[in-house]
Tab-separated table of N, CA and C in Angstrom:
chain	number	residue	atom	x	y	z
A	120	MET	N	-27.150	-72.051	29.794
A	120	MET	CA	-27.713	-71.835	28.472
A	120	MET	C	-27.106	-70.571	27.893
A	121	ALA	N	-26.677	-70.647	26.624
A	121	ALA	CA	-26.104	-69.481	25.958
A	121	ALA	C	-27.207	-68.699	25.259
A	122	TYR	N	-27.144	-67.388	25.409
A	122	TYR	CA	-28.123	-66.522	24.762
A	122	TYR	C	-27.448	-65.760	23.642
A	123	PRO	N	-28.159	-65.542	22.502
A	123	PRO	CA	-27.532	-64.821	21.398
A	123	PRO	C	-27.262	-63.365	21.783
A	124	VAL	N	-26.189	-62.848	21.248
A	124	VAL	CA	-25.830	-61.458	21.461
A	124	VAL	C	-26.521	-60.640	20.373
A	125	PRO	N	-27.289	-59.594	20.763
A	125	PRO	CA	-27.963	-58.788	19.743
A	125	PRO	C	-26.967	-58.247	18.733
A	126	GLY	N	-27.302	-58.379	17.454
A	126	GLY	CA	-26.457	-57.881	16.375
A	126	GLY	C	-25.354	-58.832	15.952
A	127	ALA	N	-25.135	-59.909	16.696
A	127	ALA	CA	-24.089	-60.872	16.323
A	127	ALA	C	-24.605	-61.767	15.208
A	128	PRO	N	-23.715	-62.171	14.278
A	128	PRO	CA	-24.170	-63.066	13.206
A	128	PRO	C	-24.612	-64.409	13.766
A	129	LYS	N	-25.612	-65.004	13.129
A	129	LYS	CA	-26.110	-66.319	13.543
A	129	LYS	C	-25.048	-67.364	13.245
A	130	ARG	N	-24.782	-68.224	14.237
A	130	ARG	CA	-23.809	-69.296	14.054
A	130	ARG	C	-24.529	-70.545	13.579
A	131	THR	N	-23.994	-71.171	12.567
A	131	THR	CA	-24.522	-72.410	12.017
A	131	THR	C	-23.418	-73.445	12.061
A	132	PRO	N	-23.723	-74.735	11.770
A	132	PRO	CA	-22.636	-75.727	11.736
A	132	PRO	C	-21.530	-75.348	10.755
A	133	LEU	N	-21.878	-74.594	9.690
A	133	LEU	CA	-20.862	-74.222	8.714
A	133	LEU	C	-19.988	-73.078	9.207
A	134	THR	N	-20.522	-72.217	10.104
A	134	THR	CA	-19.757	-71.053	10.537
A	134	THR	C	-19.334	-71.118	11.986
A	135	ALA	N	-19.737	-72.153	12.707
A	135	ALA	CA	-19.502	-72.217	14.146
A	135	ALA	C	-18.029	-72.132	14.499
A	136	SER	N	-17.151	-72.674	13.656
A	136	SER	CA	-15.728	-72.657	13.996
A	136	SER	C	-14.995	-71.458	13.416
A	137	GLU	N	-15.680	-70.634	12.608
A	137	GLU	CA	-15.022	-69.483	11.990
A	137	GLU	C	-14.771	-68.398	13.017
A	138	GLY	N	-13.563	-67.917	13.078
A	138	GLY	CA	-13.240	-66.778	13.911
A	138	GLY	C	-13.346	-67.021	15.409
A	139	SER	N	-13.376	-68.260	15.836
A	139	SER	CA	-13.445	-68.517	17.270
A	139	SER	C	-12.375	-69.524	17.652
A	140	ALA	N	-11.742	-69.268	18.739
A	140	ALA	CA	-10.725	-70.193	19.222
A	140	ALA	C	-11.392	-71.222	20.110
A	141	ALA	N	-10.783	-72.375	20.208
A	141	ALA	CA	-11.295	-73.408	21.111
A	141	ALA	C	-11.088	-72.924	22.540
A	142	PRO	N	-11.984	-73.314	23.449
A	142	PRO	CA	-11.809	-72.935	24.850
A	142	PRO	C	-10.451	-73.403	25.360
A	143	SER	N	-9.944	-72.699	26.347
A	143	SER	CA	-8.648	-73.038	26.923
A	143	SER	C	-8.622	-74.509	27.338
A	144	GLY	N	-7.567	-75.210	26.930
A	144	GLY	CA	-7.448	-76.621	27.274
A	144	GLY	C	-8.136	-77.548	26.287
A	145	HIS	N	-8.835	-77.014	25.306
A	145	HIS	CA	-9.525	-77.814	24.299
A	145	HIS	C	-8.920	-77.534	22.931
A	146	HIS	N	-8.993	-78.507	22.064
A	146	HIS	CA	-8.473	-78.348	20.713
A	146	HIS	C	-9.617	-78.505	19.732
A	147	ALA	N	-9.692	-77.603	18.754
A	147	ALA	CA	-10.724	-77.699	17.730
A	147	ALA	C	-10.439	-78.923	16.863
A	148	LEU	N	-11.499	-79.638	16.493
A	148	LEU	CA	-11.329	-80.796	15.623
A	148	LEU	C	-11.158	-80.331	14.187
A	149	PRO	N	-10.228	-80.919	13.456
A	149	PRO	CA	-10.111	-80.574	12.036
A	149	PRO	C	-11.339	-81.078	11.282
A	150	THR	N	-11.696	-80.358	10.233
A	150	THR	CA	-12.863	-80.715	9.434
A	150	THR	C	-12.414	-81.288	8.098
A	151	VAL	N	-13.051	-82.374	7.679
A	151	VAL	CA	-12.779	-83.032	6.411
A	151	VAL	C	-14.049	-82.954	5.569
A	152	GLU	N	-13.902	-82.592	4.306
A	152	GLU	CA	-15.030	-82.569	3.373
A	152	GLU	C	-15.042	-83.883	2.599
A	153	GLU	N	-16.212	-84.528	2.503
A	153	GLU	CA	-16.356	-85.763	1.732
A	153	GLU	C	-17.530	-85.621	0.778
A	154	VAL	N	-17.408	-86.249	-0.394
A	154	VAL	CA	-18.488	-86.285	-1.384
A	154	VAL	C	-18.715	-87.734	-1.779
A	155	SER	N	-19.983	-88.131	-1.833
A	155	SER	CA	-20.352	-89.459	-2.311
A	155	SER	C	-21.480	-89.317	-3.322
A	156	ALA	N	-21.660	-90.362	-4.114
A	156	ALA	CA	-22.755	-90.401	-5.083
A	156	ALA	C	-23.315	-91.811	-5.110
A	157	GLY	N	-24.610	-91.906	-5.302
A	157	GLY	CA	-25.275	-93.197	-5.347
A	157	GLY	C	-26.739	-92.988	-5.651
A	158	GLY	N	-27.545	-93.960	-5.298
A	158	GLY	CA	-28.958	-93.745	-5.525
A	158	GLY	C	-29.805	-94.979	-5.495
A	159	VAL	N	-30.980	-94.803	-6.040
A	159	VAL	CA	-32.013	-95.831	-6.077
A	159	VAL	C	-32.013	-96.446	-7.465
A	160	VAL	N	-31.843	-97.780	-7.541
A	160	VAL	CA	-31.952	-98.465	-8.816
A	160	VAL	C	-33.251	-99.268	-8.797
A	161	VAL	N	-34.053	-99.081	-9.847
A	161	VAL	CA	-35.331	-99.791	-9.939
A	161	VAL	C	-35.270	-100.771	-11.102
A	162	ASP	N	-36.001	-101.869	-10.932
A	162	ASP	CA	-36.135	-102.858	-11.996
A	162	ASP	C	-37.506	-102.639	-12.619
A	163	ALA	N	-37.541	-101.933	-13.731
A	163	ALA	CA	-38.812	-101.591	-14.383
A	163	ALA	C	-39.395	-102.759	-15.160
A	164	SER	N	-38.674	-103.900	-15.206
A	164	SER	CA	-39.180	-105.041	-15.969
A	164	SER	C	-40.246	-105.829	-15.202
A	165	THR	N	-40.444	-105.484	-13.927
A	165	THR	CA	-41.462	-106.164	-13.131
A	165	THR	C	-42.525	-105.160	-12.699
A	166	ALA	N	-43.712	-105.659	-12.422
A	166	ALA	CA	-44.808	-104.782	-12.025
A	166	ALA	C	-44.574	-104.156	-10.656
A	167	GLY	N	-43.788	-104.794	-9.805
A	167	GLY	CA	-43.587	-104.322	-8.442
A	167	GLY	C	-42.570	-103.212	-8.281
A	168	LEU	N	-41.830	-102.871	-9.322
A	168	LEU	CA	-40.758	-101.870	-9.247
A	168	LEU	C	-39.843	-102.129	-8.045
A	169	ASN	N	-39.193	-103.275	-8.054
A	169	ASN	CA	-38.250	-103.624	-6.994
A	169	ASN	C	-37.081	-102.641	-6.982
A	170	VAL	N	-36.585	-102.352	-5.775
A	170	VAL	CA	-35.423	-101.476	-5.618
A	170	VAL	C	-34.339	-102.229	-4.864
A	171	ALA	N	-33.089	-101.800	-5.042
A	171	ALA	CA	-31.965	-102.430	-4.356
A	171	ALA	C	-31.528	-101.555	-3.195
A	172	ILE	N	-31.394	-102.156	-2.012
A	172	ILE	CA	-30.795	-101.492	-0.860
A	172	ILE	C	-29.680	-102.392	-0.350
A	173	ILE	N	-28.802	-101.826	0.446
A	173	ILE	CA	-27.677	-102.605	0.957
A	173	ILE	C	-27.638	-102.532	2.483
A	174	ALA	N	-26.996	-103.511	3.080
A	174	ALA	CA	-26.709	-103.506	4.514
A	174	ALA	C	-25.204	-103.430	4.658
A	175	ARG	N	-24.751	-102.598	5.569
A	175	ARG	CA	-23.312	-102.471	5.809
A	175	ARG	C	-23.092	-102.047	7.243
A	176	PHE	N	-21.860	-102.221	7.698
A	176	PHE	CA	-21.490	-101.749	9.012
A	176	PHE	C	-20.897	-100.356	8.866
A	177	ASN	N	-21.415	-99.384	9.630
A	177	ASN	CA	-20.912	-98.023	9.549
A	177	ASN	C	-19.569	-97.910	10.261
A	178	ARG	N	-18.991	-96.705	10.253
A	178	ARG	CA	-17.673	-96.499	10.859
A	178	ARG	C	-17.681	-96.784	12.351
A	179	GLY	N	-18.860	-96.702	12.964
A	179	GLY	CA	-18.974	-96.990	14.390
A	179	GLY	C	-19.245	-98.455	14.675
A	180	GLY	N	-19.334	-99.294	13.618
A	180	GLY	CA	-19.546	-100.720	13.785
A	180	GLY	C	-21.001	-101.150	13.865
A	181	ARG	N	-21.942	-100.225	13.647
A	181	ARG	CA	-23.367	-100.561	13.693
A	181	ARG	C	-23.881	-100.923	12.303
A	182	LEU	N	-24.801	-101.909	12.247
A	182	LEU	CA	-25.415	-102.311	10.989
A	182	LEU	C	-26.390	-101.240	10.545
A	183	GLU	N	-26.275	-100.816	9.274
A	183	GLU	CA	-27.173	-99.817	8.692
A	183	GLU	C	-27.685	-100.315	7.350
A	184	TRP	N	-28.924	-99.992	7.047
A	184	TRP	CA	-29.501	-100.248	5.732
A	184	TRP	C	-29.493	-98.934	4.977
A	185	GLY	N	-29.143	-98.976	3.715
A	185	GLY	CA	-29.086	-97.732	2.957
A	185	GLY	C	-29.041	-97.973	1.467
A	186	LEU	N	-28.779	-96.907	0.772
A	186	LEU	CA	-28.648	-96.951	-0.684
A	186	LEU	C	-27.178	-97.111	-1.046
A	187	PRO	N	-26.907	-97.802	-2.151
A	187	PRO	CA	-25.517	-97.907	-2.597
A	187	PRO	C	-24.955	-96.513	-2.874
A	188	LYS	N	-23.747	-96.248	-2.391
A	188	LYS	CA	-23.098	-94.965	-2.652
A	188	LYS	C	-21.613	-95.086	-2.359
A	189	GLY	N	-20.854	-94.139	-2.882
A	189	GLY	CA	-19.424	-94.127	-2.619
A	189	GLY	C	-18.783	-92.903	-3.219
A	190	HIS	N	-17.498	-92.776	-3.014
A	190	HIS	CA	-16.749	-91.610	-3.462
A	190	HIS	C	-16.439	-91.683	-4.956
A	191	PRO	N	-16.594	-90.566	-5.683
A	191	PRO	CA	-16.129	-90.533	-7.080
A	191	PRO	C	-14.623	-90.779	-7.127
A	192	GLU	N	-14.180	-91.497	-8.142
A	192	GLU	CA	-12.762	-91.801	-8.323
A	192	GLU	C	-12.208	-91.005	-9.488
A	193	ASP	N	-10.988	-90.487	-9.318
A	193	ASP	CA	-10.282	-89.740	-10.355
A	193	ASP	C	-11.168	-88.642	-10.926
A	194	ALA	N	-11.421	-88.660	-12.227
A	194	ALA	CA	-12.197	-87.597	-12.885
A	194	ALA	C	-13.658	-87.987	-13.085
A	195	GLU	N	-14.147	-88.983	-12.350
A	195	GLU	CA	-15.536	-89.413	-12.482
A	195	GLU	C	-16.502	-88.292	-12.128
A	196	THR	N	-17.609	-88.225	-12.868
A	196	THR	CA	-18.702	-87.348	-12.475
A	196	THR	C	-19.483	-88.041	-11.369
A	197	ASN	N	-20.353	-87.303	-10.704
A	197	ASN	CA	-21.193	-87.911	-9.673
A	197	ASN	C	-22.095	-88.988	-10.277
A	198	GLU	N	-22.604	-88.752	-11.489
A	198	GLU	CA	-23.457	-89.743	-12.157
A	198	GLU	C	-22.689	-91.028	-12.435
A	199	GLN	N	-21.468	-90.908	-12.944
A	199	GLN	CA	-20.647	-92.079	-13.229
A	199	GLN	C	-20.315	-92.839	-11.946
A	200	ALA	N	-20.029	-92.108	-10.871
A	200	ALA	CA	-19.735	-92.755	-9.596
A	200	ALA	C	-20.961	-93.499	-9.082
A	201	ALA	N	-22.146	-92.917	-9.240
A	201	ALA	CA	-23.380	-93.571	-8.782
A	201	ALA	C	-23.596	-94.889	-9.525
A	202	VAL	N	-23.381	-94.890	-10.828
A	202	VAL	CA	-23.544	-96.112	-11.628
A	202	VAL	C	-22.534	-97.164	-11.196
A	203	ARG	N	-21.265	-96.766	-11.066
A	203	ARG	CA	-20.203	-97.707	-10.683
A	203	ARG	C	-20.431	-98.258	-9.280
A	204	GLU	N	-20.713	-97.378	-8.333
A	204	GLU	CA	-20.915	-97.826	-6.943
A	204	GLU	C	-22.106	-98.772	-6.840
A	205	ASN	N	-23.175	-98.479	-7.564
A	205	ASN	CA	-24.339	-99.353	-7.538
A	205	ASN	C	-23.967	-100.744	-8.037
A	206	GLU	N	-23.221	-100.807	-9.129
A	206	GLU	CA	-22.837	-102.114	-9.669
A	206	GLU	C	-21.878	-102.839	-8.721
A	207	GLU	N	-20.909	-102.111	-8.147
A	207	GLU	CA	-19.966	-102.740	-7.221
A	207	GLU	C	-20.664	-103.289	-5.973
A	208	GLU	N	-21.644	-102.564	-5.473
A	208	GLU	CA	-22.254	-102.939	-4.199
A	208	GLU	C	-23.460	-103.859	-4.329
A	209	THR	N	-24.091	-103.896	-5.508
A	209	THR	CA	-25.281	-104.744	-5.670
A	209	THR	C	-25.141	-105.770	-6.781
A	210	GLY	N	-24.185	-105.574	-7.704
A	210	GLY	CA	-24.064	-106.451	-8.862
A	210	GLY	C	-25.035	-106.086	-9.973
A	211	ILE	N	-25.788	-105.015	-9.789
A	211	ILE	CA	-26.787	-104.603	-10.785
A	211	ILE	C	-26.230	-103.452	-11.610
A	212	GLN	N	-26.211	-103.632	-12.924
A	212	GLN	CA	-25.807	-102.559	-13.823
A	212	GLN	C	-26.990	-101.621	-14.013
A	213	GLY	N	-26.706	-100.328	-14.153
A	213	GLY	CA	-27.807	-99.381	-14.286
A	213	GLY	C	-27.447	-98.181	-15.132
A	214	LYS	N	-28.471	-97.405	-15.408
A	214	LYS	CA	-28.334	-96.173	-16.184
A	214	LYS	C	-29.095	-95.080	-15.439
A	215	VAL	N	-28.488	-93.892	-15.335
A	215	VAL	CA	-29.125	-92.784	-14.632
A	215	VAL	C	-30.309	-92.263	-15.437
A	216	LEU	N	-31.457	-92.142	-14.752
A	216	LEU	CA	-32.657	-91.562	-15.354
A	216	LEU	C	-32.854	-90.106	-14.949
A	217	ALA	N	-32.556	-89.800	-13.678
A	217	ALA	CA	-32.794	-88.446	-13.172
A	217	ALA	C	-31.998	-88.231	-11.897
A	218	THR	N	-31.805	-86.977	-11.554
A	218	THR	CA	-31.206	-86.650	-10.265
A	218	THR	C	-32.315	-86.574	-9.222
A	219	LEU	N	-32.014	-87.029	-8.013
A	219	LEU	CA	-32.989	-86.987	-6.922
A	219	LEU	C	-32.633	-85.911	-5.896
A	220	GLY	N	-31.528	-85.227	-6.115
A	220	GLY	CA	-31.112	-84.178	-5.195
A	220	GLY	C	-29.929	-84.604	-4.356
A	221	SER	N	-29.504	-83.701	-3.503
A	221	SER	CA	-28.326	-83.928	-2.656
A	221	SER	C	-28.663	-83.606	-1.210
A	222	ILE	N	-27.964	-84.276	-0.309
A	222	ILE	CA	-28.089	-83.980	1.117
A	222	ILE	C	-26.695	-83.767	1.670
A	223	ASP	N	-26.610	-83.043	2.778
A	223	ASP	CA	-25.323	-82.944	3.461
A	223	ASP	C	-25.573	-83.063	4.951
A	224	TYR	N	-24.579	-83.590	5.639
A	224	TYR	CA	-24.683	-83.790	7.078
A	224	TYR	C	-23.299	-83.816	7.683
A	225	TRP	N	-23.261	-83.709	9.005
A	225	TRP	CA	-22.013	-83.686	9.759
A	225	TRP	C	-21.964	-84.869	10.707
A	226	PHE	N	-20.756	-85.395	10.928
A	226	PHE	CA	-20.543	-86.385	11.980
A	226	PHE	C	-19.087	-86.313	12.420
A	227	THR	N	-18.803	-86.903	13.554
A	227	THR	CA	-17.453	-86.897	14.103
A	227	THR	C	-16.962	-88.332	14.189
A	228	VAL	N	-15.722	-88.554	13.750
A	228	VAL	CA	-15.127	-89.882	13.798
A	228	VAL	C	-13.608	-89.730	13.896
A	229	SER	N	-12.991	-90.574	14.686
A	229	SER	CA	-11.524	-90.648	14.789
A	229	SER	C	-10.859	-89.281	14.930
A	230	GLY	N	-11.392	-88.437	15.780
A	230	GLY	CA	-10.736	-87.170	16.065
A	230	GLY	C	-10.903	-86.087	15.031
A	231	HIS	N	-11.860	-86.237	14.120
A	231	HIS	CA	-12.121	-85.155	13.177
A	231	HIS	C	-13.609	-85.097	12.828
A	232	ARG	N	-14.042	-83.918	12.403
A	232	ARG	CA	-15.417	-83.719	11.960
A	232	ARG	C	-15.467	-83.958	10.462
A	233	VAL	N	-16.531	-84.572	10.004
A	233	VAL	CA	-16.715	-84.825	8.580
A	233	VAL	C	-17.967	-84.094	8.125
A	234	HIS	N	-17.822	-83.290	7.079
A	234	HIS	CA	-18.966	-82.670	6.413
A	234	HIS	C	-19.144	-83.430	5.106
A	235	LYS	N	-20.221	-84.201	5.018
A	235	LYS	CA	-20.425	-85.093	3.880
A	235	LYS	C	-21.593	-84.619	3.027
A	236	THR	N	-21.388	-84.603	1.720
A	236	THR	CA	-22.445	-84.305	0.756
A	236	THR	C	-22.659	-85.549	-0.087
A	237	VAL	N	-23.912	-85.982	-0.201
A	237	VAL	CA	-24.248	-87.169	-0.984
A	237	VAL	C	-25.218	-86.763	-2.094
A	238	HIS	N	-24.846	-87.089	-3.328
A	238	HIS	CA	-25.667	-86.810	-4.505
A	238	HIS	C	-26.412	-88.097	-4.870
A	239	HIS	N	-27.748	-88.025	-4.914
A	239	HIS	CA	-28.580	-89.202	-5.193
A	239	HIS	C	-29.174	-89.137	-6.594
A	240	PHE	N	-29.266	-90.312	-7.226
A	240	PHE	CA	-29.808	-90.425	-8.576
A	240	PHE	C	-30.808	-91.568	-8.649
A	241	LEU	N	-31.732	-91.468	-9.590
A	241	LEU	CA	-32.647	-92.557	-9.917
A	241	LEU	C	-32.043	-93.302	-11.103
A	242	LEU	N	-31.851	-94.620	-10.936
A	242	LEU	CA	-31.278	-95.433	-12.000
A	242	LEU	C	-32.266	-96.527	-12.380
A	243	THR	N	-32.201	-96.957	-13.619
A	243	THR	CA	-32.963	-98.111	-14.043
A	243	THR	C	-31.986	-99.251	-14.267
A	244	ALA	N	-32.392	-100.445	-13.872
A	244	ALA	CA	-31.537	-101.630	-14.041
A	244	ALA	C	-31.414	-101.967	-15.519
A	245	THR	N	-30.186	-102.222	-15.965
A	245	THR	CA	-29.943	-102.596	-17.361
A	245	THR	C	-29.312	-103.965	-17.486
A	246	GLY	N	-28.916	-104.572	-16.358
A	246	GLY	CA	-28.295	-105.894	-16.399
A	246	GLY	C	-27.745	-106.272	-15.051
A	247	GLY	N	-27.065	-107.430	-15.055
A	247	GLY	CA	-26.438	-107.863	-13.814
A	247	GLY	C	-27.280	-108.844	-13.045
């Protein structure tokens, strides 16, 4: 078990690789930054407020249920990407009503670490 050194700065996932070399015989994994946008689309035309979720296979090949999301393309804003990704993945056209906030997390895949930030929005269905 490693014990903190008094007076040493606290190491977090964001700073853990700063200023430290990989142990002898080990190589530090390169880090990739990713941004996605998506969200919850509701159908306000019904009393039940139905929402759209998707099923997909993750990078590890496991089935996951989640919200439609994807990477912004070219000069797209996060809001525009959320609308486009929702329509591409569900067939439902929508309009952004509000931001729901952002989350970030880390994972490792194919020899590199990924730091991913996802921006979520509340959308109302407008067609599709």
